[in-house]
Amino acid sequence: MSVLSNRAKSLKPSPTLAINAKAKSMQAQGIHVISFGAGEPDFDTPENIKQAAKKAIDDGFTKYTPVGGIDDLKDAIIKKFQRDNQLTYKRSEIIVSCGGKHSFYNLAQAIFDQGDEVIVPAPYWVSYPPMVSLANATPVIAETTEENAFKITPEGLQKALTPKTKALILNSPSNPTGSAYTREELEAIGGMAVSKNFFVISDEIYEKIVYDDFKFISIASLSDEMKKRTIIVHGVAKTYAMTGWRIGYTAGPEEIISAMNNIQSQSTSNPTSIAQKASVEALIGPQGEVDKMVSAFAQRRNYIVDRLNKIPGVSCYRPVGSFYVFPNFSSYYGKSFQGKKIENSTHLADFFLEVARVAVVPGVEFGADPFERISYATSMGDIKEGLARIEESLKKLG
Ligand code: GLU
């Protein structure tokens, strides 16, 4: 008898979190590692949000809540969609879960079956393919190009489509590339979703982190037809520096939300009561702190992209959103350090960690081996120091 299920045997830990843990354990040993690993804002959760949580505790709001979230929070989410995206949802079309990942996981469990194909444009966020596979469906990886800002084109989509296609995953702005889709691009994709009859899972968690007047559009807002076949996955973690609070939410057709509710009611029950109250304040309280954080991210982005592009042999797409850059380091593949050959993004990430003491996430984990992901949700001081270390270490490769 095998102890583990086949499901568990074939699963490896999330590489973003694993690298983060490795960097932290090196730091705990007194090694000064600069971590460009996990995408987690370095800012503290804004004060008004913390106060709302403290009030919830003082008020004794510490018991079970409805499985899919309290009405107050659903109403705040409904308000957010109306205010920011001109989308109208009912409470029955919203569910709150324990983080964006949990939202996506439960959604996958609710709509995918064996035999279903799910198109995942690469570079993709690390956990999409495993979560699709855990729901017994098949991730179909659709390559994109750096020249096209890593965005899937209608032609690329056409190639990946089969009669088994159940959904396309869109993540705009993107983790790991920072690219984002324009209205025209979304219209082309939406047109295909309608004519070929597939769902779009739109991960909009980086909606608010956009630069240079880029206008975020939710594909669900393009038409009623599109709204019916879009499921939006969202959360408060990235916008409000609330990664540890674990509040994600999903908006979509009532039938799907109701199935997710059943899954949640048999597994995790409600997300934390206190964190739900804090999230109400996050979504409908003052938004000034968000602007401050985004302008700090924008400064860092400018610095990091300019500096990376000055390193010989490195090219880096200039992101329009999120807090990652995805530079191409492949011109260094084939070079060696102390007799050890760097052949891929994993070797180079190991080299950066061991020699430069800088943690990055290898591009291969996002389905794109020429690249490394660098999160700039960290201080400008660390960014300067980390890039200097990367630059110096690359000179050692011959
Ligand atoms: N989504 C963040 C990242 O990509 C946090 C870690 C994770 O959940 O994967 O770094």
Coordinates of C-alpha atoms and ligand atoms in Angstrom, one line a residue:
M1 CA 0.0 0.0 0.0
S2 CA 1.3 3.4 -0.9
V3 CA 1.1 5.9 1.9
L4 CA 0.5 8.9 -0.4
S5 CA -2.1 9.4 -3.0
N6 CA -1.0 9.8 -6.6
R7 CA -2.3 13.3 -6.4
A8 CA 0.0 14.2 -3.6
K9 CA 3.0 12.3 -5.0
S10 CA 3.0 14.3 -8.2
L11 CA 2.7 17.6 -6.4
K12 CA 5.7 19.8 -5.6
P13 CA 5.6 22.9 -3.3
S14 CA 4.9 26.3 -4.8
P15 CA 8.3 27.5 -6.0
T16 CA 7.6 31.1 -5.1
L17 CA 6.9 30.2 -1.5
A18 CA 9.7 27.6 -1.4
I19 CA 12.3 30.2 -2.6
N20 CA 10.9 32.7 -0.1
A21 CA 11.3 30.2 2.7
K22 CA 14.9 29.4 1.6
A23 CA 15.8 33.1 1.5
K24 CA 14.3 33.5 5.0
S25 CA 16.1 30.5 6.4
M26 CA 19.4 31.8 5.0
Q27 CA 18.7 35.2 6.6
A28 CA 18.0 33.5 9.9
Q29 CA 21.4 31.9 9.7
G30 CA 22.9 35.4 9.5
I31 CA 23.5 35.4 5.7
H32 CA 22.5 38.7 4.2
V33 CA 20.3 37.5 1.4
I34 CA 18.4 40.1 -0.7
S35 CA 15.0 38.5 -1.5
F36 CA 13.4 39.2 -4.9
G37 CA 11.4 36.0 -4.3
A38 CA 7.7 36.0 -3.4
G39 CA 5.5 38.8 -4.5
E40 CA 4.6 40.3 -1.2
P41 CA 4.3 44.1 -0.6
D42 CA 6.9 45.3 1.9
F43 CA 4.5 47.9 3.1
D44 CA 2.5 47.5 6.4
T45 CA -1.3 47.0 6.2
P46 CA -2.8 50.5 6.3
E47 CA -3.8 51.7 9.8
N48 CA -7.5 52.1 9.1
I49 CA -7.7 48.5 8.0
K50 CA -5.9 47.3 11.2
Q51 CA -8.3 49.4 13.3
A52 CA -11.3 47.7 11.7
A53 CA -9.8 44.3 12.6
K54 CA -9.1 45.4 16.2
K55 CA -12.7 46.7 16.4
A56 CA -14.0 43.4 15.2
I57 CA -12.1 41.6 17.9
D58 CA -13.3 44.0 20.6
D59 CA -16.9 43.7 19.4
G60 CA -16.6 39.9 19.7
F61 CA -16.9 39.3 16.0
T62 CA -14.9 36.1 16.4
K63 CA -17.4 33.4 15.6
Y64 CA -18.4 31.4 12.5
T65 CA -19.7 33.6 9.7
P66 CA -21.8 32.5 6.7
V67 CA -19.5 30.1 4.6
G68 CA -19.2 32.3 1.6
G69 CA -18.6 35.6 3.5
I70 CA -20.6 38.1 5.5
D71 CA -23.1 40.3 3.7
D72 CA -21.2 43.5 4.6
L73 CA -18.2 42.2 2.7
K74 CA -20.2 40.9 -0.2
D75 CA -21.8 44.4 -0.4
A76 CA -18.3 46.1 -0.3
I77 CA -17.2 43.8 -3.1
I78 CA -20.3 44.6 -5.1
K79 CA -19.6 48.3 -4.6
K80 CA -16.0 47.9 -5.7
F81 CA -17.1 46.2 -8.9
Q82 CA -19.6 48.9 -9.6
R83 CA -17.2 51.8 -8.7
D84 CA -14.1 50.4 -10.5
N85 CA -15.4 48.3 -13.3
Q86 CA -19.0 49.3 -13.9
L87 CA -20.0 45.7 -13.2
T88 CA -23.2 44.9 -11.4
Y89 CA -23.3 41.7 -9.3
K90 CA -25.8 40.3 -6.8
R91 CA -24.7 38.8 -3.5
S92 CA -25.5 35.3 -4.9
E93 CA -22.8 36.0 -7.5
I94 CA -20.0 36.6 -5.0
I95 CA -18.1 34.3 -2.7
V96 CA -15.3 35.2 -0.3
S97 CA -12.5 32.6 0.3
C98 CA -9.3 32.3 2.2
G99 CA -7.1 34.2 -0.4
G100 CA -7.0 34.5 -4.1
K101 CA -5.4 31.0 -4.4
H102 CA -8.2 29.4 -2.4
S103 CA -10.7 31.2 -4.7
F104 CA -9.0 29.8 -7.8
Y105 CA -8.7 26.3 -6.3
N106 CA -12.4 26.1 -5.3
L107 CA -13.4 27.5 -8.7
A108 CA -11.3 24.8 -10.5
Q109 CA -12.9 22.1 -8.3
A110 CA -16.4 23.5 -9.1
I111 CA -16.1 23.7 -12.9
F112 CA -13.4 21.2 -14.2
D113 CA -13.7 17.5 -14.9
Q114 CA -11.5 14.9 -16.3
G115 CA -11.2 15.5 -20.0
D116 CA -11.6 19.3 -19.8
E117 CA -8.8 21.4 -21.3
V118 CA -7.8 24.7 -19.8
I119 CA -5.7 27.1 -21.8
V120 CA -2.9 28.6 -19.7
P121 CA -0.9 31.3 -21.6
A122 CA 2.8 31.1 -20.7
P123 CA 4.5 32.7 -18.8
Y124 CA 1.8 31.8 -16.3
W125 CA 1.6 32.1 -12.5
V126 CA 3.2 29.0 -10.9
S127 CA 0.1 27.6 -9.3
Y128 CA -2.4 27.6 -12.2
P129 CA -1.3 24.4 -13.9
P130 CA -1.2 22.4 -10.6
M131 CA -4.6 23.7 -9.5
V132 CA -6.1 22.7 -12.9
S133 CA -4.5 19.2 -12.6
L134 CA -5.7 18.8 -9.0
A135 CA -9.2 19.2 -10.5
N136 CA -8.4 16.4 -12.9
A137 CA -8.5 18.7 -16.0
T138 CA -5.6 19.2 -18.4
P139 CA -3.7 22.5 -18.6
V140 CA -2.9 23.4 -22.2
I141 CA 0.1 25.7 -22.2
A142 CA 0.0 28.3 -24.9
E143 CA 3.3 30.1 -25.6
T144 CA 3.5 33.8 -26.0
T145 CA 6.5 36.0 -27.0
E146 CA 8.5 38.7 -25.4
E147 CA 8.0 40.8 -28.6
N148 CA 4.3 40.7 -28.1
A149 CA 4.7 41.7 -24.4
F150 CA 3.9 38.0 -23.4
K151 CA 0.3 38.4 -24.4
I152 CA -1.8 35.7 -26.1
T153 CA -3.0 36.6 -29.6
P154 CA -6.2 35.4 -31.2
E155 CA -4.0 33.3 -33.5
G156 CA -2.2 31.8 -30.5
L157 CA -5.5 31.1 -28.8
Q158 CA -6.9 29.5 -32.0
K159 CA -4.0 27.1 -32.0
A160 CA -4.6 26.0 -28.4
L161 CA -8.4 25.6 -28.8
T162 CA -10.0 22.2 -29.2
P163 CA -13.6 21.0 -28.7
K164 CA -12.5 20.1 -25.1
T165 CA -11.5 23.6 -24.2
K166 CA -13.5 24.6 -21.1
A167 CA -11.7 27.8 -20.1
L168 CA -8.9 30.2 -20.7
I169 CA -7.0 31.7 -17.8
L170 CA -6.2 35.4 -18.1
N171 CA -4.1 37.2 -15.6
S172 CA -3.9 40.9 -16.4
P173 CA -1.8 42.6 -15.1
S174 CA 0.4 39.6 -15.1
N175 CA 2.4 37.8 -12.6
P176 CA 5.3 37.2 -13.6
T177 CA 5.7 39.5 -16.6
G178 CA 3.8 42.7 -15.6
S179 CA 2.1 43.0 -19.0
A180 CA -1.6 43.7 -19.3
Y181 CA -4.3 43.5 -21.9
T182 CA -5.8 46.6 -23.6
R183 CA -9.5 46.8 -24.3
E184 CA -9.0 45.9 -28.0
E185 CA -7.0 42.8 -27.1
L186 CA -9.7 41.7 -24.6
E187 CA -12.4 42.3 -27.2
A188 CA -10.6 40.0 -29.6
I189 CA -10.3 37.3 -26.9
G190 CA -13.8 37.8 -25.7
G191 CA -15.2 37.5 -29.2
M192 CA -13.6 34.1 -29.4
A193 CA -14.9 33.0 -26.0
V194 CA -18.4 33.8 -27.1
S195 CA -18.1 32.2 -30.6
K196 CA -16.3 29.1 -29.3
N197 CA -18.2 28.9 -26.1
F198 CA -15.5 28.7 -23.3
F199 CA -15.2 30.4 -20.0
V200 CA -12.6 33.1 -19.1
I201 CA -11.1 32.9 -15.7
S202 CA -9.9 36.4 -15.1
D203 CA -7.4 36.8 -12.3
E204 CA -7.5 40.5 -11.5
I205 CA -5.6 40.6 -8.3
Y206 CA -3.1 43.2 -9.7
E207 CA -5.8 45.4 -11.0
K208 CA -4.8 48.4 -9.0
I209 CA -1.1 48.1 -9.5
V210 CA -0.7 49.8 -12.9
Y211 CA 1.6 52.5 -14.3
D212 CA 1.8 55.3 -16.8
D213 CA -1.9 55.9 -17.1
F214 CA -2.6 52.3 -18.2
K215 CA -6.3 51.8 -18.0
F216 CA -7.3 48.4 -16.5
I217 CA -10.3 46.8 -18.1
S218 CA -12.1 43.7 -16.8
I219 CA -13.0 41.4 -19.7
A220 CA -16.3 40.8 -17.9
S221 CA -17.3 44.4 -18.4
L222 CA -17.1 44.2 -22.2
S223 CA -20.7 42.9 -22.7
D224 CA -23.5 41.0 -20.9
E225 CA -22.5 38.0 -23.0
M226 CA -18.9 38.2 -21.7
K227 CA -20.0 38.7 -18.1
K228 CA -22.0 35.5 -18.3
R229 CA -18.8 33.5 -19.3
T230 CA -16.3 35.3 -17.1
I231 CA -15.4 34.3 -13.6
I232 CA -13.3 37.0 -11.8
V233 CA -10.8 35.9 -9.2
H234 CA -9.6 38.8 -7.0
G235 CA -8.4 39.6 -3.5
V236 CA -7.2 42.2 -1.1
A237 CA -3.7 40.9 -0.6
K238 CA -1.7 42.8 -3.2
T239 CA -3.6 46.1 -3.3
Y240 CA -3.8 46.7 0.4
A241 CA -0.6 44.9 1.6
M242 CA -2.8 42.2 3.2
T243 CA -1.1 39.0 2.2
G244 CA -1.3 37.4 5.6
W245 CA -5.0 38.1 6.1
R246 CA -6.0 35.6 3.5
I247 CA -9.1 37.1 1.9
G248 CA -9.8 36.4 -1.8
Y249 CA -13.1 36.6 -3.6
T250 CA -14.8 35.4 -6.8
A251 CA -17.5 36.9 -8.9
G252 CA -19.4 35.0 -11.5
P253 CA -22.5 33.1 -12.5
E254 CA -24.7 32.1 -9.6
E255 CA -24.6 28.4 -10.4
I256 CA -20.8 28.4 -10.2
I257 CA -20.7 30.5 -7.0
S258 CA -23.2 28.2 -5.4
A259 CA -21.1 25.1 -6.2
M260 CA -18.1 26.9 -4.8
N261 CA -20.1 27.6 -1.6
N262 CA -20.8 23.9 -1.3
I263 CA -17.1 23.0 -1.7
Q264 CA -16.2 25.6 0.9
S265 CA -18.9 24.5 3.3
Q266 CA -17.5 20.9 3.2
S267 CA -13.9 21.9 3.5
T268 CA -12.7 25.2 5.1
S269 CA -16.0 26.9 6.1
N270 CA -15.9 30.7 6.3
P271 CA -12.8 32.8 5.9
T272 CA -11.6 34.4 9.1
S273 CA -14.3 36.7 10.6
I274 CA -11.8 39.4 11.7
A275 CA -10.1 39.5 8.3
Q276 CA -13.5 39.9 6.6
K277 CA -14.3 43.0 8.6
A278 CA -10.8 44.4 7.8
S279 CA -11.5 43.7 4.1
V280 CA -14.7 45.7 4.2
E281 CA -12.7 48.7 5.4
A282 CA -10.0 48.0 2.8
L283 CA -12.4 48.0 -0.1
I284 CA -14.7 50.9 0.8
G285 CA -12.6 52.9 3.2
P286 CA -10.2 55.7 2.1
Q287 CA -8.0 54.6 -0.8
G288 CA -5.1 57.1 -0.4
E289 CA -2.6 54.5 0.9
V290 CA -3.0 52.5 -2.3
D291 CA -2.0 55.4 -4.4
K292 CA 1.1 55.9 -2.3
M293 CA 2.1 52.3 -2.6
V294 CA 1.6 52.3 -6.3
S295 CA 3.7 55.4 -6.8
A296 CA 6.5 53.8 -4.8
F297 CA 6.2 50.7 -7.0
A298 CA 6.3 52.8 -10.1
Q299 CA 9.6 54.5 -9.0
R300 CA 11.1 51.1 -8.3
R301 CA 9.9 49.7 -11.7
N302 CA 11.6 52.6 -13.6
Y303 CA 14.8 52.1 -11.7
I304 CA 14.9 48.3 -12.0
V305 CA 14.0 48.1 -15.7
D306 CA 16.5 50.8 -16.7
R307 CA 19.2 49.2 -14.7
L308 CA 18.6 45.7 -15.9
N309 CA 18.5 46.8 -19.5
K310 CA 22.0 48.3 -19.1
I311 CA 23.5 45.0 -18.0
P312 CA 25.2 43.4 -21.0
G313 CA 23.3 40.6 -22.5
V314 CA 20.1 41.2 -20.5
S315 CA 16.8 42.4 -21.9
C316 CA 13.8 43.4 -19.8
Y317 CA 10.3 44.2 -20.9
R318 CA 8.9 47.3 -19.3
P319 CA 5.9 46.2 -17.3
V320 CA 2.6 48.2 -17.2
G321 CA 1.4 46.6 -14.0
S322 CA 2.0 44.2 -11.0
F323 CA 5.3 44.4 -9.1
Y324 CA 7.5 41.9 -11.1
V325 CA 10.0 42.2 -13.8
F326 CA 10.8 39.2 -16.0
P327 CA 14.2 39.8 -17.6
N328 CA 15.8 37.6 -20.2
F329 CA 19.1 36.2 -19.0
S330 CA 19.5 33.4 -21.6
S331 CA 22.6 34.9 -23.2
Y332 CA 24.4 33.8 -20.1
Y333 CA 23.3 30.2 -20.5
G334 CA 26.2 28.0 -21.5
K335 CA 28.7 30.0 -19.4
S336 CA 30.4 28.5 -16.3
F337 CA 31.4 29.4 -12.8
Q338 CA 34.1 27.3 -11.1
G339 CA 33.7 24.5 -13.6
K340 CA 29.9 24.4 -13.2
K341 CA 27.9 25.2 -16.3
I342 CA 24.8 27.4 -16.1
E343 CA 22.4 25.7 -18.5
N344 CA 19.0 27.1 -17.5
S345 CA 17.0 29.5 -15.3
T346 CA 17.2 27.1 -12.3
H347 CA 21.0 26.9 -12.5
L348 CA 21.2 30.7 -12.8
A349 CA 18.8 31.3 -9.9
D350 CA 20.9 28.9 -7.8
F351 CA 24.1 30.8 -8.9
F352 CA 22.5 34.1 -7.9
L353 CA 21.5 32.7 -4.5
E354 CA 24.9 31.1 -3.8
V355 CA 27.3 33.6 -5.3
A356 CA 25.4 36.9 -5.2
R357 CA 23.1 36.1 -2.2
V358 CA 20.1 37.3 -4.2
A359 CA 16.9 35.2 -4.4
V360 CA 14.9 35.2 -7.7
V361 CA 12.4 32.7 -9.1
P362 CA 13.5 30.8 -12.1
G363 CA 11.5 31.5 -15.3
V364 CA 11.0 27.8 -15.9
E365 CA 8.6 27.7 -13.0
F366 CA 6.4 30.1 -15.0
G367 CA 6.8 28.1 -18.1
A368 CA 9.5 30.4 -19.7
D369 CA 13.1 29.2 -19.1
P370 CA 15.0 32.1 -20.7
F371 CA 13.9 34.4 -17.8
E372 CA 14.1 35.0 -14.1
R373 CA 11.4 36.7 -12.1
I374 CA 12.4 39.5 -9.8
S375 CA 9.8 40.9 -7.4
Y376 CA 10.3 44.6 -6.6
A377 CA 7.8 44.6 -3.8
T378 CA 10.8 45.4 -1.6
S379 CA 12.7 48.5 -0.6
M380 CA 14.6 50.7 -3.0
G381 CA 17.8 50.1 -0.9
D382 CA 17.4 46.3 -1.4
I383 CA 16.7 46.7 -5.1
K384 CA 19.9 48.8 -5.6
E385 CA 22.0 46.4 -3.6
G386 CA 20.5 43.3 -5.2
L387 CA 21.0 44.5 -8.7
A388 CA 24.6 45.5 -8.0
R389 CA 25.2 42.0 -6.7
I390 CA 23.6 40.4 -9.7
E391 CA 25.6 42.6 -12.1
E392 CA 28.9 41.8 -10.3
S393 CA 28.1 38.0 -10.2
L394 CA 27.4 37.9 -13.9
K395 CA 30.9 39.2 -14.5
K396 CA 32.2 36.0 -12.9
L397 CA 30.7 33.8 -15.5
G398 CA 33.0 32.8 -18.4
Ligands
GLU1 N1 1.5 35.2 -5.6 C1 2.8 35.6 -5.0 C2 3.9 35.2 -5.9 O1 3.8 34.8 -7.0 C3 2.8 35.0 -3.6 C4 3.3 33.6 -3.5 C5 2.4 32.6 -4.1 O2 1.3 32.5 -3.5 O3 2.7 32.0 -5.1 O4 5.0 35.4 -5.5

